């Protein structure tokens, strides 16, 4: 009895046997830190590429916007400059025309000094432009031309009934003729003014067409 009890007590202190746990993995242990670093590096590269692409796109959009603004400013500047250029062209044309008229005036005066017969032709043309009439006429001439014209008119019938008046106001080479009903201004100034009117009038007609 005592032996049986002792055996039972000894059995109660024993634990059941079990198979030891064996890991099913094989090979070298995994380096978790190296794997994490490679993953972080890939993420950094991906983030860099994405940031670079985004920055490039933003930069191109900003550059295009600035370029468009510059082009708009350039267009406005060219439009602004085109108007003054037109005004300058017109001003230059007027200046050239005035210069041509002044040159013509100087040439006429020089020709008058060289050829005294010019004033005779002017007087005859002025007398011929008057309507036929028996009214007496007054012929205003420069004192420098009076003698020459008087001699020429004495040799022609066109001087009949014409009174020559030496007028210092009349420049050499021209004349003024007046009667009770008619008047002709054939002074040099008047002739040049007529030329000027034809020149500028021709320009205006050309512009209107």
Coordinates of C-alpha atoms in Angstrom, one line a residue:
X1 CA 0.0 0.0 0.0
X2 CA 2.7 2.3 0.9
X3 CA 4.6 1.5 -2.1
X4 CA 1.7 2.1 -4.4
X5 CA 1.0 5.4 -2.8
X6 CA 4.6 6.4 -3.2
X7 CA 4.5 5.5 -6.8
X8 CA 1.4 7.6 -7.3
X9 CA 2.9 10.5 -5.6
X10 CA 6.0 10.2 -7.8
X11 CA 3.9 10.1 -10.9
X12 CA 2.2 13.3 -10.0
X13 CA 5.5 15.2 -10.1
X14 CA 6.3 14.2 -13.6
X15 CA 5.5 16.4 -16.7
X16 CA 4.5 15.0 -20.1
X17 CA 7.2 14.9 -22.7
X18 CA 6.8 16.9 -25.9
X19 CA 8.8 17.2 -29.2
X20 CA 11.2 20.2 -29.2
X21 CA 10.1 23.2 -31.5
X22 CA 12.2 23.3 -34.6
X23 CA 12.3 26.4 -36.9
X24 CA 11.3 25.6 -40.4
X25 CA 13.3 28.5 -41.9
X26 CA 16.7 27.7 -43.3
X27 CA 19.6 29.7 -44.7
X28 CA 21.4 32.9 -43.5
X29 CA 19.5 35.2 -41.2
X30 CA 17.7 38.1 -43.0
X31 CA 19.3 41.6 -42.7
X32 CA 16.2 43.8 -42.0
X33 CA 18.2 47.0 -41.6
X34 CA 19.8 46.7 -45.2
X35 CA 16.3 46.0 -46.7
X36 CA 14.9 49.1 -45.0
X37 CA 17.7 51.3 -46.3
X38 CA 17.2 50.1 -49.9
X39 CA 13.5 50.8 -49.6
X40 CA 14.2 54.2 -48.2
X41 CA 16.7 54.9 -51.0
X42 CA 14.1 53.9 -53.7
X43 CA 11.5 56.1 -52.1
X44 CA 14.0 59.0 -52.0
X45 CA 14.8 58.5 -55.7
X46 CA 11.1 58.3 -56.7
X47 CA 10.4 61.4 -54.7
X48 CA 13.3 63.2 -56.3
X49 CA 12.1 62.2 -59.8
X50 CA 8.6 63.3 -59.1
X51 CA 9.8 66.6 -57.6
X52 CA 12.1 67.2 -60.6
X53 CA 9.3 66.6 -63.1
X54 CA 6.9 68.8 -61.1
X55 CA 9.5 71.6 -60.9
X56 CA 10.3 71.3 -64.6
X57 CA 6.6 71.6 -65.5
X58 CA 6.1 74.5 -63.2
X59 CA 9.2 76.3 -64.5
X60 CA 8.1 75.8 -68.1
X61 CA 4.6 77.1 -67.4
X62 CA 6.1 80.2 -65.6
X63 CA 8.6 80.8 -68.4
X64 CA 5.8 80.6 -71.0
X65 CA 3.7 83.1 -69.0
X66 CA 6.6 85.5 -68.8
X67 CA 7.3 85.1 -72.5
X68 CA 3.7 85.8 -73.4
X69 CA 3.8 89.0 -71.3
X70 CA 7.0 90.1 -73.0
X71 CA 5.5 89.5 -76.4
X72 CA 2.4 91.5 -75.5
X73 CA 4.5 94.4 -74.3
X74 CA 6.6 94.2 -77.5
X75 CA 3.4 94.3 -79.7
X76 CA 2.2 97.4 -77.8
X77 CA 5.6 99.1 -78.2
X78 CA 5.6 98.4 -81.9
X79 CA 2.1 99.7 -82.3
X80 CA 3.0 102.8 -80.3
X81 CA 6.1 103.4 -82.4
X82 CA 4.3 103.0 -85.7
X83 CA 2.2 106.1 -85.1
X84 CA 5.1 108.5 -84.5
X85 CA 6.9 107.0 -87.5
X86 CA 3.9 107.9 -89.7
X87 CA 3.9 111.4 -88.3
X88 CA 7.7 111.7 -88.9
X89 CA 7.3 110.5 -92.5
X90 CA 4.7 113.2 -93.1
X91 CA 6.8 115.8 -91.5
X92 CA 9.8 114.8 -93.5
X93 CA 7.8 115.0 -96.7
X94 CA 6.7 118.5 -95.9
X95 CA 10.2 119.6 -95.0
X96 CA 11.5 118.1 -98.3
X97 CA 8.8 119.9 -100.2
X98 CA 9.6 123.2 -98.5
X99 CA 13.3 122.7 -99.2
X100 CA 12.5 122.1 -102.9
X101 CA 10.5 125.2 -103.1
X102 CA 13.2 127.3 -101.4
X103 CA 15.7 125.8 -103.9
X104 CA 13.4 126.8 -106.8
X105 CA 13.1 130.3 -105.4
X106 CA 16.9 130.7 -105.3
X107 CA 17.2 129.4 -108.8
X108 CA 14.5 131.7 -110.1
X109 CA 16.2 134.7 -108.5
X110 CA 19.6 133.8 -109.9
X111 CA 18.1 133.3 -113.4
X112 CA 16.4 136.7 -113.2
X113 CA 19.7 138.4 -112.4
X114 CA 21.5 136.6 -115.2
X115 CA 18.7 137.1 -117.8
X116 CA 16.9 140.4 -117.6
X117 CA 14.5 139.3 -120.4
X118 CA 12.7 137.0 -118.0
X119 CA 10.7 139.9 -116.5
X120 CA 9.7 141.0 -119.9
X121 CA 8.2 137.6 -120.6
X122 CA 6.4 137.7 -117.2
X123 CA 4.9 141.2 -118.0
X124 CA 3.7 140.1 -121.5
X125 CA 2.1 137.0 -120.0
X126 CA 0.4 139.0 -117.3
X127 CA -1.0 141.6 -119.8
X128 CA -2.2 138.7 -122.1
X129 CA -4.2 137.3 -119.2
X130 CA -6.2 140.4 -118.8
X131 CA -9.6 140.6 -120.6
X132 CA -9.6 142.7 -123.8
X133 CA -10.3 146.2 -122.8
X134 CA -9.3 149.7 -123.7
X135 CA -9.0 150.6 -120.0
X136 CA -5.6 152.1 -119.0
X137 CA -3.4 149.8 -116.9
X138 CA -0.9 150.4 -114.2
X139 CA 2.2 148.2 -114.3
X140 CA 4.1 148.0 -111.0
X141 CA 7.7 146.9 -111.4
X142 CA 10.9 146.7 -109.4
X143 CA 13.0 149.9 -110.1
X144 CA 15.7 147.5 -111.4
X145 CA 13.3 146.2 -114.1
X146 CA 11.5 149.3 -115.0
X147 CA 13.9 150.5 -117.7
X148 CA 14.2 147.1 -119.4
X149 CA 10.4 146.6 -119.5
X150 CA 9.7 150.1 -120.7
X151 CA 12.1 149.7 -123.6
X152 CA 10.5 146.3 -124.5
X153 CA 7.0 147.6 -124.3
X154 CA 7.8 150.6 -126.6
X155 CA 8.7 148.1 -129.3
X156 CA 5.4 146.2 -129.0
X157 CA 1.7 147.0 -129.1
X158 CA 1.1 145.2 -125.8
X159 CA 2.4 148.3 -124.0
X160 CA -0.2 150.6 -125.4
X161 CA -2.2 152.4 -122.6
X162 CA 0.2 150.8 -119.9
X163 CA 1.6 153.1 -117.2
X164 CA 4.8 151.9 -115.6
X165 CA 5.2 152.5 -111.9
X166 CA 8.4 151.8 -110.1
X167 CA 7.4 150.0 -107.0
X168 CA 10.2 149.0 -104.5
X169 CA 7.8 146.5 -102.9
X170 CA 7.8 144.4 -106.0
X171 CA 10.8 142.1 -106.2
X172 CA 12.8 141.9 -109.4
X173 CA 11.5 139.5 -111.9
X174 CA 7.8 140.0 -111.1
X175 CA 5.1 142.5 -111.6
X176 CA 1.6 143.6 -110.7
X177 CA -1.0 144.9 -113.2
X178 CA -4.2 146.7 -112.3
X179 CA -7.0 148.4 -114.1
X180 CA -10.3 149.8 -113.1
X181 CA -11.9 146.3 -113.4
X182 CA -9.1 143.8 -113.3
X183 CA -5.9 142.9 -111.4
X184 CA -3.1 140.4 -112.0
X185 CA -0.5 139.5 -109.4
X186 CA 2.6 138.1 -111.2
X187 CA 5.1 138.7 -108.5
X188 CA 7.8 136.2 -107.8
X189 CA 6.3 135.4 -104.4
X190 CA 2.9 134.7 -106.0
X191 CA 4.4 132.5 -108.7
X192 CA 6.3 130.4 -106.1
X193 CA 3.1 130.2 -103.9
X194 CA 1.3 128.8 -106.9
X195 CA 4.0 126.2 -107.4
X196 CA 3.8 125.3 -103.7
X197 CA 0.0 124.9 -103.9
X198 CA 0.4 122.6 -106.9
X199 CA 3.0 120.5 -105.0
X200 CA 1.1 120.2 -101.7
X201 CA -2.2 120.0 -103.5
X202 CA -0.9 117.1 -105.5
X203 CA 0.2 115.3 -102.4
X204 CA -3.2 115.7 -100.8
X205 CA -4.9 114.4 -104.0
X206 CA -2.6 111.4 -104.0
X207 CA -3.4 110.7 -100.3
X208 CA -7.1 111.0 -100.9
X209 CA -6.8 108.3 -103.6

